[in-house]
XYZ file of C-alpha atoms in Angstrom:
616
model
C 115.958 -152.762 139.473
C 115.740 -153.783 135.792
C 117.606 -150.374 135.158
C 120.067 -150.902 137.593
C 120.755 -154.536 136.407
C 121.357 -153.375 132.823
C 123.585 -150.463 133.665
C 125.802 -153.360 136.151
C 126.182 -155.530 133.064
C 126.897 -152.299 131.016
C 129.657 -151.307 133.969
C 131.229 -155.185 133.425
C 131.572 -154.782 130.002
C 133.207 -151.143 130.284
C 135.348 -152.851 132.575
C 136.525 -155.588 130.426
C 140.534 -154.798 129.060
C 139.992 -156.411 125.862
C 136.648 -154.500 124.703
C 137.029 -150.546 125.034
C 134.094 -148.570 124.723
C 135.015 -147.195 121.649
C 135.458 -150.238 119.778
C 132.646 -152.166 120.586
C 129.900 -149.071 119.639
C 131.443 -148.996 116.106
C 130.955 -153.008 115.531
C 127.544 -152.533 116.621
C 127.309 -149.624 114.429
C 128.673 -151.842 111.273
C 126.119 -154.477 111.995
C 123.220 -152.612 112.379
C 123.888 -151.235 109.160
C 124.299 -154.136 107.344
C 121.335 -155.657 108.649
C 119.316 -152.336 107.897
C 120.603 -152.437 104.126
C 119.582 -156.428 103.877
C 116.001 -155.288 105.032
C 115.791 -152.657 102.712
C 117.353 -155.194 99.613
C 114.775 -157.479 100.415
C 112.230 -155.439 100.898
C 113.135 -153.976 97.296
C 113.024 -157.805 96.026
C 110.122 -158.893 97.782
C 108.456 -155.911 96.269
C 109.613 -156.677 92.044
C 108.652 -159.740 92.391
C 105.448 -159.583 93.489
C 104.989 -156.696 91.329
C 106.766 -158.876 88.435
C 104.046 -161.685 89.770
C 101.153 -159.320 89.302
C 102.070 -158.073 85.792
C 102.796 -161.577 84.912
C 99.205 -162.742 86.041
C 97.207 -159.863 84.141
C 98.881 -160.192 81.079
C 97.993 -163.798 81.307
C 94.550 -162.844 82.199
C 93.941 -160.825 79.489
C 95.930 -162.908 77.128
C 92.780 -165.406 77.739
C 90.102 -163.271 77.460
C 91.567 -161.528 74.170
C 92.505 -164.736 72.797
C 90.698 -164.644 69.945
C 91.076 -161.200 69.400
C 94.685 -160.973 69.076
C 94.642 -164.398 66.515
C 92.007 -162.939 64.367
C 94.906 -159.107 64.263
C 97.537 -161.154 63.430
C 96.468 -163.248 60.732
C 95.002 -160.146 59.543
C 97.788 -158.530 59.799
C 99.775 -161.388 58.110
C 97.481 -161.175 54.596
C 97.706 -157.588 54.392
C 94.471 -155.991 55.893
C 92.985 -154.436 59.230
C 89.867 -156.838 59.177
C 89.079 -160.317 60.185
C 89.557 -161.707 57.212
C 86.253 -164.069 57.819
C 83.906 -161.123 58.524
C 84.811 -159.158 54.864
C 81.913 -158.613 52.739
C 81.276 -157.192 49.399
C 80.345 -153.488 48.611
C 79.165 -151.715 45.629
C 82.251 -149.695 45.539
C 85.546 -151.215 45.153
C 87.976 -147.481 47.115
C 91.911 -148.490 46.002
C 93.780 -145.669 48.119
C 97.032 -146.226 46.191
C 99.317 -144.568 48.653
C 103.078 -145.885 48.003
C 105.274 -146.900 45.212
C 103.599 -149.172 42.371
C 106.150 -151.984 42.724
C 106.607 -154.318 39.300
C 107.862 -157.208 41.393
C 105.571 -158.997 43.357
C 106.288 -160.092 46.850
C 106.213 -163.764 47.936
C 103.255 -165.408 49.104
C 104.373 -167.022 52.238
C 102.997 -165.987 55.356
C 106.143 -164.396 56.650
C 106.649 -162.122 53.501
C 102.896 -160.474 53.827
C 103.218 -160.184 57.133
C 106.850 -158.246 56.995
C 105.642 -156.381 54.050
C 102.709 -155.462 56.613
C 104.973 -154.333 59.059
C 107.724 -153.009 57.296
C 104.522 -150.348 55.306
C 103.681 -149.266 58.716
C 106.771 -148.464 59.911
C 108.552 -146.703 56.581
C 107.002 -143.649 54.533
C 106.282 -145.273 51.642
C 105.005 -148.932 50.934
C 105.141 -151.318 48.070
C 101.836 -151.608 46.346
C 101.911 -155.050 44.347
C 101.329 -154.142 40.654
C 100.427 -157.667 39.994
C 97.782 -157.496 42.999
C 95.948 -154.518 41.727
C 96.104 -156.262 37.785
C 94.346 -158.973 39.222
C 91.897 -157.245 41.701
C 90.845 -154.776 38.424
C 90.152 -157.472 36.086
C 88.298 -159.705 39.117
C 85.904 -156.471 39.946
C 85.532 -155.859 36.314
C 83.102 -158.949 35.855
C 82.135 -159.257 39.737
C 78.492 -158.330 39.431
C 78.442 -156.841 42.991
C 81.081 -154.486 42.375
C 79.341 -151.120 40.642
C 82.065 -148.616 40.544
C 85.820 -148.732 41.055
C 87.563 -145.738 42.593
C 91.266 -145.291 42.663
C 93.029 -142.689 44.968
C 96.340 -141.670 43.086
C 97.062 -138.950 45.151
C 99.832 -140.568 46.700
C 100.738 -142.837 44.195
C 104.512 -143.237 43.214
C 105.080 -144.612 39.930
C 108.675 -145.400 38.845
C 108.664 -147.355 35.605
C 106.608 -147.095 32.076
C 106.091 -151.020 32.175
C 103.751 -150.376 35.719
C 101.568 -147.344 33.043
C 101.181 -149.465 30.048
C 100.126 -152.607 32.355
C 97.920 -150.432 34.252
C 96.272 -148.698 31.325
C 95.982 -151.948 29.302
C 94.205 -153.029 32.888
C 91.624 -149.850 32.490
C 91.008 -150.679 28.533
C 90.518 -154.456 29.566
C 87.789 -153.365 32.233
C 86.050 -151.263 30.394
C 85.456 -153.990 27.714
C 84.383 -156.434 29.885
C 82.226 -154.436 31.856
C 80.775 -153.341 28.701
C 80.399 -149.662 30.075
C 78.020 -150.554 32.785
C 80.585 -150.068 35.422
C 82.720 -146.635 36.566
C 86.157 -146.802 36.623
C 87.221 -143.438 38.330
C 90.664 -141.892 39.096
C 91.069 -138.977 41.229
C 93.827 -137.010 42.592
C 94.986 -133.679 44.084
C 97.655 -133.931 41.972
C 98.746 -135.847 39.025
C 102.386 -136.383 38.670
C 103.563 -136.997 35.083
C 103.517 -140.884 35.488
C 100.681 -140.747 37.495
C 98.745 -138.974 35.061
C 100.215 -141.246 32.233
C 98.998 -144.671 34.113
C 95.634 -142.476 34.971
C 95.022 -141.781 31.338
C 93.027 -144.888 29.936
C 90.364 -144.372 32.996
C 86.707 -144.054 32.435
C 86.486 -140.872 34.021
C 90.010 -138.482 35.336
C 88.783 -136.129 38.530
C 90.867 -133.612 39.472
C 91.154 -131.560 42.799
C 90.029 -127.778 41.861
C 92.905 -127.142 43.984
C 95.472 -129.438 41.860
C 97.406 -129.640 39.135
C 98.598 -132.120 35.900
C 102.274 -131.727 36.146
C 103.670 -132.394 32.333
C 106.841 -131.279 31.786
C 108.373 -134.066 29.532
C 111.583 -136.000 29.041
C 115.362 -134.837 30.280
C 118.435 -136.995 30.191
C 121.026 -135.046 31.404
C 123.983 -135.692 34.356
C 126.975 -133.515 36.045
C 130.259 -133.307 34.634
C 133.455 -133.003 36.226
C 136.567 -132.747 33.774
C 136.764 -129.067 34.991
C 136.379 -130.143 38.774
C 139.147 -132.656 38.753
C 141.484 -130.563 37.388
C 141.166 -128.280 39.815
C 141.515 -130.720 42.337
C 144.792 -132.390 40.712
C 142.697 -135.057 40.469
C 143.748 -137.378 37.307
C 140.518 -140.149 36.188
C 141.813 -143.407 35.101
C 139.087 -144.192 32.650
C 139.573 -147.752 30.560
C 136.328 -148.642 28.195
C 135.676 -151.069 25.296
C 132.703 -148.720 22.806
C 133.243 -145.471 21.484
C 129.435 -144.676 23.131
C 130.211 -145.230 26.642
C 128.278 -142.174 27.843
C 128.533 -143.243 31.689
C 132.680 -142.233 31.915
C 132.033 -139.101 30.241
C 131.422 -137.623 32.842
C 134.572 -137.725 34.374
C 136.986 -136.776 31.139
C 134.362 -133.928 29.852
C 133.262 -130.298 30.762
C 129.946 -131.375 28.787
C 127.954 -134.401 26.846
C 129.536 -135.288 23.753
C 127.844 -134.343 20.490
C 127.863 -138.655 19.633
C 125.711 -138.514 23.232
C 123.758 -136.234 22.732
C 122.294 -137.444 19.585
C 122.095 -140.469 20.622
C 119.991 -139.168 23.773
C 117.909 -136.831 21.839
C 116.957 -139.510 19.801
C 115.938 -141.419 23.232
C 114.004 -138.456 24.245
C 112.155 -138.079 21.180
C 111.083 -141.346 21.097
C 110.377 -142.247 24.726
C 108.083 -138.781 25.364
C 106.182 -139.428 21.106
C 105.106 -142.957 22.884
C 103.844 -141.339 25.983
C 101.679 -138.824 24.000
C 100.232 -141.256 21.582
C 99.459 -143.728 25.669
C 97.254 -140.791 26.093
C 95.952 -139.561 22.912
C 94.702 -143.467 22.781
C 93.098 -143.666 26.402
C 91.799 -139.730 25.790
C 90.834 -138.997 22.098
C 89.359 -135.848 23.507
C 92.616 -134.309 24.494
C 93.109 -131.041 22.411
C 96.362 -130.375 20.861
C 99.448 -132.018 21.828
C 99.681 -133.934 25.195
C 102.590 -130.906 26.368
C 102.289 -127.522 23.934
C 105.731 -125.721 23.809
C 106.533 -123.776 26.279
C 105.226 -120.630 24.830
C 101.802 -121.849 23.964
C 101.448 -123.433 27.352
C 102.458 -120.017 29.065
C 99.722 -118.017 27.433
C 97.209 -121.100 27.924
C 98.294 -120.523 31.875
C 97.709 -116.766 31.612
C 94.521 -116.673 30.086
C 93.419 -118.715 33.083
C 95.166 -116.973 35.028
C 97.403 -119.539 36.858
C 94.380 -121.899 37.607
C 95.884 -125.230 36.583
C 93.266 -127.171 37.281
C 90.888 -125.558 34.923
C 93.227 -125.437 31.901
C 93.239 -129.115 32.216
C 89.820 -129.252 32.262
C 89.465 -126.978 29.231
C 92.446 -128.963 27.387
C 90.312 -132.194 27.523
C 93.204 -133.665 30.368
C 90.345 -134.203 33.101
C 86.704 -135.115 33.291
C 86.048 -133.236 36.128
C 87.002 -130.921 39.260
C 85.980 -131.980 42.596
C 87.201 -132.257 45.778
C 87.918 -135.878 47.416
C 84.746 -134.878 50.154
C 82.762 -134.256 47.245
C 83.550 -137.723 45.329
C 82.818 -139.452 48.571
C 79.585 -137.542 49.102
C 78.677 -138.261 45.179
C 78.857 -142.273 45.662
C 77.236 -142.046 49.427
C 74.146 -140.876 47.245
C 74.102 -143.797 45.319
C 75.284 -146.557 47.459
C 75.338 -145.324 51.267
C 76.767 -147.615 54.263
C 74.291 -148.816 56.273
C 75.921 -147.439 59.297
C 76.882 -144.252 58.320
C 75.038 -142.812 55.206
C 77.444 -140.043 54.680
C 79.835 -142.439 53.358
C 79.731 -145.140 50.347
C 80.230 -148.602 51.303
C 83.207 -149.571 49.948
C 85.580 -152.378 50.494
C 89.461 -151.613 49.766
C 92.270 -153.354 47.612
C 93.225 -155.978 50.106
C 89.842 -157.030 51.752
C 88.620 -157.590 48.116
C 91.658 -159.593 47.131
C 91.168 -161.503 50.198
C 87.791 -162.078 49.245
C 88.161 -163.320 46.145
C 90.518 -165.786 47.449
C 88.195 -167.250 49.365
C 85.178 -167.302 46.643
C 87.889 -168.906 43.760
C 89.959 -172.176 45.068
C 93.336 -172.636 42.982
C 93.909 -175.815 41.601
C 97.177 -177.244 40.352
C 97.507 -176.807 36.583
C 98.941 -179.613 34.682
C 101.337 -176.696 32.660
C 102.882 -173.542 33.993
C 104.731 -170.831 33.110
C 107.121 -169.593 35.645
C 108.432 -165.621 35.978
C 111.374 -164.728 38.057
C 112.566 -160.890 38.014
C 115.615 -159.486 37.779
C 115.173 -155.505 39.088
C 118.039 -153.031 39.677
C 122.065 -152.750 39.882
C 123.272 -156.363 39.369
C 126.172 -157.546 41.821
C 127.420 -160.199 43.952
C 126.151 -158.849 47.007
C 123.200 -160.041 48.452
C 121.457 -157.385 50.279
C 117.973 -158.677 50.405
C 115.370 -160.460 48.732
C 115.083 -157.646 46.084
C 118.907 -157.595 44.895
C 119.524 -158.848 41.701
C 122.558 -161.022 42.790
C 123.602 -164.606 41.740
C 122.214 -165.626 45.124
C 118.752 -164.906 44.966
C 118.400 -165.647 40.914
C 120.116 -169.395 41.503
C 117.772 -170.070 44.551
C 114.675 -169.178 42.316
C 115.838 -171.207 39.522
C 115.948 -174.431 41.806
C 113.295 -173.885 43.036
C 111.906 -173.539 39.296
C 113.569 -176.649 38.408
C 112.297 -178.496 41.129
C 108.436 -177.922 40.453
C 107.739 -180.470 37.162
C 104.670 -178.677 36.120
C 106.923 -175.796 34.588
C 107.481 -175.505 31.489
C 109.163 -172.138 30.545
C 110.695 -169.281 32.535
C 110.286 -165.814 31.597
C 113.329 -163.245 32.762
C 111.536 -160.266 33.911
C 114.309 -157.796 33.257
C 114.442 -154.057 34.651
C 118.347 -152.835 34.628
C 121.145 -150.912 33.791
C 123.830 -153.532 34.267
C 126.146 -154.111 36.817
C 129.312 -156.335 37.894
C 129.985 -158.676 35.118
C 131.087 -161.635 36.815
C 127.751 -161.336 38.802
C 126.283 -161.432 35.442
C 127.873 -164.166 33.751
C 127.230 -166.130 36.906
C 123.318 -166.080 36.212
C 123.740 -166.217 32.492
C 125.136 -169.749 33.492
C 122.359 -170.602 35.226
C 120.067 -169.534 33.253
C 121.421 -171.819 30.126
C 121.469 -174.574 32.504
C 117.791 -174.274 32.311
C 117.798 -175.638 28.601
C 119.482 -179.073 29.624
C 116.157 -179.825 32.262
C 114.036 -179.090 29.204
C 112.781 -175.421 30.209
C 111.864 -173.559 27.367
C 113.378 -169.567 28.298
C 112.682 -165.886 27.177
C 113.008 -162.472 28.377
C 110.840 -159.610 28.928
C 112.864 -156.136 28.652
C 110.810 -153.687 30.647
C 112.542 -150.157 30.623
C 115.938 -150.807 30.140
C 117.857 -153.774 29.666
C 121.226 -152.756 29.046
C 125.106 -153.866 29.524
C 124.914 -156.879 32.392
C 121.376 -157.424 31.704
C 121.945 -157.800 28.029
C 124.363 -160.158 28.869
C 122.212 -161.995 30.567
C 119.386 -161.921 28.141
C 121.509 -163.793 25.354
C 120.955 -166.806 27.305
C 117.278 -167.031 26.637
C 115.372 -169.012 23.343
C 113.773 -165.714 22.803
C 113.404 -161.801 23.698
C 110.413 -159.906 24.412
C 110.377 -156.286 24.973
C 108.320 -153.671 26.376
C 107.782 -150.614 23.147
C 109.399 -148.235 26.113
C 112.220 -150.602 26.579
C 115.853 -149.185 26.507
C 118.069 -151.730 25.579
C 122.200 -152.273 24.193
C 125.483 -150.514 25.637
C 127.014 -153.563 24.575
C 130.760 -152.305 25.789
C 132.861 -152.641 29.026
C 133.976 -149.849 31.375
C 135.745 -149.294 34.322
C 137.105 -145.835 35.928
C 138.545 -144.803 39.193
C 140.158 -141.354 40.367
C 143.558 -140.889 41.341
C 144.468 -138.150 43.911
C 148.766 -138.515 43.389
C 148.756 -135.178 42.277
C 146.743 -133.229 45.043
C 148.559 -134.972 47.617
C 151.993 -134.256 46.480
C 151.120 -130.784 46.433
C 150.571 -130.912 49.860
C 153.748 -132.560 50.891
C 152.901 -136.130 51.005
C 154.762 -138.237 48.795
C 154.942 -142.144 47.970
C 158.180 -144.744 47.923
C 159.239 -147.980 48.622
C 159.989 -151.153 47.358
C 158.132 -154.037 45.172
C 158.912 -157.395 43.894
C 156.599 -156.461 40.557
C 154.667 -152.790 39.550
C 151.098 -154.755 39.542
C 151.937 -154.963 43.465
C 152.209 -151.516 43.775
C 149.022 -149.293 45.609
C 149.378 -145.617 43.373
C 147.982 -143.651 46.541
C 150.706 -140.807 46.296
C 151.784 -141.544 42.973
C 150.432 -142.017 39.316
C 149.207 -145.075 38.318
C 151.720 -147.398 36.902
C 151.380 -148.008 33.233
C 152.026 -151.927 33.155
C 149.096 -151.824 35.714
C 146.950 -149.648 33.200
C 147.971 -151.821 30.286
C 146.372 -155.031 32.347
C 143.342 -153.534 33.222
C 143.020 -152.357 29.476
C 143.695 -155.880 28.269
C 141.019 -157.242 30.951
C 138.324 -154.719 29.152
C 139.631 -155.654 26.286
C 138.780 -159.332 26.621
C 135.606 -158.848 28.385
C 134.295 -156.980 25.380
C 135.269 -159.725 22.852
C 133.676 -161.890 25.079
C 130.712 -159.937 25.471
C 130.338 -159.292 21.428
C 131.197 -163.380 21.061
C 127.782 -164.165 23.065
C 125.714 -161.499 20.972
C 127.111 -163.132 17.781
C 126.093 -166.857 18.935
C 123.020 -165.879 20.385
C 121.696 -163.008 18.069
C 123.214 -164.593 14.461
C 125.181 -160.650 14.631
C 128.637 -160.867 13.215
C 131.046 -159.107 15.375
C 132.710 -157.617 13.007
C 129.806 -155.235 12.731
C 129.835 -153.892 16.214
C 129.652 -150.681 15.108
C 126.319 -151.466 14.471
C 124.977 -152.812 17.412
C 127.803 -152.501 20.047
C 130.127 -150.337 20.822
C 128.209 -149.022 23.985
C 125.338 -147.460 22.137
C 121.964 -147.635 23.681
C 118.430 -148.784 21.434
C 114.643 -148.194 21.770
C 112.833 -151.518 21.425
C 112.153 -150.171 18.006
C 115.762 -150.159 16.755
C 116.868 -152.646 18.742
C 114.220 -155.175 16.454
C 115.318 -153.800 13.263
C 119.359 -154.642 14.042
C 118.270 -158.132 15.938
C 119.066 -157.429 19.565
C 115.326 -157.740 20.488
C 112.879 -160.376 18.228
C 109.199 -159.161 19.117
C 107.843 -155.913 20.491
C 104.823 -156.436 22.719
C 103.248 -156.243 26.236
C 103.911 -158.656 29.322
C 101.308 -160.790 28.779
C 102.339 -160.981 24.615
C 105.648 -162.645 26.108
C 103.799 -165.409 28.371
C 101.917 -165.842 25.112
C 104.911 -166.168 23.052
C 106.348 -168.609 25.673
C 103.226 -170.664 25.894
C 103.724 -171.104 21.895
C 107.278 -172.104 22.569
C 106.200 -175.182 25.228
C 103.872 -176.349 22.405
C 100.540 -175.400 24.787
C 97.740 -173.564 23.384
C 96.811 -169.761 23.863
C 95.497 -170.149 27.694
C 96.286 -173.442 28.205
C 98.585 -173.035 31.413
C 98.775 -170.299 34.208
C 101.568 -168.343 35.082
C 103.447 -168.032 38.782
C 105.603 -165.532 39.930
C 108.755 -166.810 41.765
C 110.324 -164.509 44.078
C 112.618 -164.834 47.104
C 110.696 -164.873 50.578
C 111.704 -162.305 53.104
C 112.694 -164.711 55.248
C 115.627 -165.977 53.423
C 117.471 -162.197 53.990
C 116.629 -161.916 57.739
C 118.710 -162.831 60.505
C 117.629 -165.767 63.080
C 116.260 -163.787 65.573
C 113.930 -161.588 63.490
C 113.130 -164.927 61.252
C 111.929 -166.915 64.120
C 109.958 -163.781 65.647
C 107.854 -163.762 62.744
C 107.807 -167.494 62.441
C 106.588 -167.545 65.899
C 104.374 -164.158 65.818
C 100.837 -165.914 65.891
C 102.081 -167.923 69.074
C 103.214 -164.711 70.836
């Protein structure tokens, strides 16, 4: 019956006029479906957010059990080091793996900066080793009476500047004097690149991998020119300079260096590579012969070992010994073995000892201080980051300078080549201003101080500079390339009209000649400018520029005898010289490095990240 009653009502419906068969099944069809796909959506909804709920509730979970855990990583992380910094102890053996680039500028001390500079060495090939950091932990573990041996890993050690080898190697002499020879100081590596070798040379004892190699191969100053290449390109260079010794647009009007160059480089040469042999002749009095024989000599020294490079610098007095790194590591696990692992030496590394002697010395205030900023690298108006030497970053250091009363000198640590000279006039400025708040000023010239950075340095009370310094080209260039006659080979010509030639863009067509007269008169009066600060500041006439100006580059040594430099020294002989010139006695105040923070270059979202990283 129940059948029957269905298929009646079914037979009513089939009946009805206004609902045919057809139509109805296909309604019913539509909203089946619809109600089939809204199951499956919320099944799919129901299902990510419980699953969203889950993940949610065991990362909470854990969060609270590894609480502690993850704190104790980060501010690890955040001073540099892999270890709760509350747990480091001392060890006998003080193990500086110095793999990355020996960086002269030291980074800030906020907690931001060490823990980007962290993060930034783990991600990228190559980190920044402080040079300043390793100064300090060397002369700490020199007189630390639980530190026995230092050993330093320069395998992978990157060394760009001959300020970072005589600081280091005035470090080595330093230690062994105060540890009065009761304490190793070791350097080892598979292979010792020329500057490597050069900052390795004033070590107690210089191990070598039996395997490895001393790589000396001297001093080249060299560069491509294209006079030949642009002519055969139709190119035409638009060169305008102010100094007959202008070496850097030679290469676009010569086929080769000019003979005024080349003496003036040889001389360079000469000088820079007799310095770096008497470095190690001091640090190695048993070296035999010179520090690189010519290339002759060295060739049948090479054959007679036949090849083995390793054991001609034993045999020429270069190393103390050849051994392997397994075999220095087994040496000191003789003599001071880990507790839980007597195969290796307990050691303790560059950062967990810095740490540690942080926490063994507290800092207080002094009542005088000697402030350093740097100034490393191209000079311009663009701010990349914290590094650039830009007006930016310089003025920002200098109020902050200004701002702390206990200083009372700044020292311009100064490491370039030049650059844009508005940029530089712009810090010059600042610099000065210095003088009005009562700052005494001075430079230090690392390895070159030239053009922009000279122009810079005439702002200071007094210069510095490092015996390896480069400093002078004391001239104005500027060059560009024009391509009007390569493209109207080719068809493409230029016209149209101007209300005056300086409006004109030469694209198709040479350069107009009231537009090279202006820029010639805007060299012009940049040099006369720049030879008016070097007479005010440096008592030089400038009708003598051929003496000190006209583009040509000095040694420190020459640069003294004409006046551009007044003392030849080390680093710390400048904060010595400064100290003099705030009327403090030798000692009497501390010095402080001021650079910019990392977090002043990043964008919000990566600033408050690492503001908020410890949170997180």
């Amino acid at each position: 019956m129940f059948n029957r009653r269905n298929q009646e009502v079914f037979d009513l419906n089939q009946n009805t006029p206004s609902a045919p068969k057809h139509e109805h099944s296909f309604a019913r069809c539509i909203w089946h479906g619809l109600c089939a796909a809204g199951g499956i959506i919320s099944f799919i909804r129901n299902l990510v957010a419980n699953l969203l709920f889950l993940t949610i509730a065991v990362v909470l979970g854990l969060a609270w059990l590894l609480a502690d855990t993850a704190e104790e990583k980060i501010s690890s992380l955040a001073m540099g080091q892999d270890q709760d910094p509350a747990k480091i102890e001392s060890a006998p053996v003080l193990w500086l793996n110095l793999d990355g680039m020996l960086d002269d500028m030291p980074m800030a001390d906020d907690q931001i900066s060490r823990l980007y500079s962290q993060l930034s060495g783990s991600i990228n090939s190559v980190k920044r080793i402080s040079l300043q950091k390793l100064l300090r932990v060397l002369d700490q573990a020199s007189e630390d009476p639980e530190i026995k041996t230092v050993v330093a890993d320069l395998t992978d050690l990157q060394v760009q500047s001959m300020q970072a080898v005589y600081r280091l190697t005035k470090a080595c002499d330093d230690f062994k004097k105060k540890s009065a020879g009761k304490k190793d100081l070791i350097f080892f590596s598979e292979y010792y690149s020329q500057a490597a070798y050069l900052a390795a040379s004033h070590a107690g004892e210089i191990v070598l991998d039996p395997m490895g190699e001393v790589d000396l191969h001297g001093i080249s100053m060299n560069s491509l020119y294209f006079g030949k290449a642009l002519e055969r390109f139709k190119l035409t260079p638009y060169v305008f300079r102010a100094g007959t010794h202008k070496s850097a647009v030679e290469p676009l009007l010569r086929n080769d260096m000019s003979p005024e160059v080349k003496a003036e480089y040889s001389h360079l040469a000469d000088s820079l590579w007799d310095q770096a042999q008497n470095l190690v002749k001091a640090g190695r009095p048993m070296l035999k012969g010179e520090l690189l024989p010519d290339a002759d000599d060295y060739l049948k020294l090479l054959r007679q070992e036949h090849g083995d490079f390793a054991y001609a610098a034993l045999s020429r007095g270069l190393c103390d010994t050849l051994m392997t790194s397994d075999d220095l590591v087994a040496r000191f696990a003789a003599m001071y073995p880990d507790a839980q692992d007597p195969s290796v030496p307990k050691t303790i590394d560059l950062d967990a000892y810095s740490e540690l002697q942080k926490r063994k010395k507290a800092v207080n205030q002094p009542k005088a201080q000697i402030a350093v900023i740097y100034g490393i690298g191209e000079i311009s108006s663009f701010t990349e980051n914290r590094r650039s030497f830009s007006p930016d970053n310089i003025l920002a250091l200098l109020d902050n300078i200004t701002e702390d009363k206990h200083n009372k000198g700044v020292l311009f640590y100064l490491d370039s080549g030049g650059g844009e000279v508005m940029a530089s006039e712009e810090i010059r400025r600042a610099f000065m201003k210095l003088k009005q708040k009562g700052l005494k000023t001075a430079v230090y010239m690392a390895d070159m101080t030239a053009s922009g950075a000279y122009w810079i340095a005439t702002a200071a009370d007094k210069i510095y500079a490092s015996p390896s310094a480069l400093t002078g080209s004391i001239g104005v260039f500027a060059a560009t390339v024009g391509a009007d006659r390569l493209l109207n080979e080719y068809g493409v010509t230029q016209d149209g009209v101007s209300t005056s030639p300086f409006a004109q863009s030469a694209l198709a067509k040479p350069l107009p000649k009231e537009t090279s007269e202006l820029i010639s008169l805007q060299i012009s009066n940049t040099y006369d400018r720049f030879l008016s600060l070097v007479e005010k500041s440096r008592g030089l006439k400038a009708s003598d520029k051929e003496n000190f100006a006209e583009g040509r580059v000095f040694t420190a040594r020459d640069a003294k005898q004409i006046g551009l430099v007044d003392e030849i020294g080390s680093f710390q002989n400048a904060l010595d010289g400064l100290e003099a010139q705030c009327g403090m006695k030798k000692d009497e105040s501390v010095w402080k490095s001021y650079t910019v923070p990392v977090s002043s270059s990043l964008d919000w979202l990566p600033q408050f990240l690492l503001n908020n990283f410890q949170s997180y």
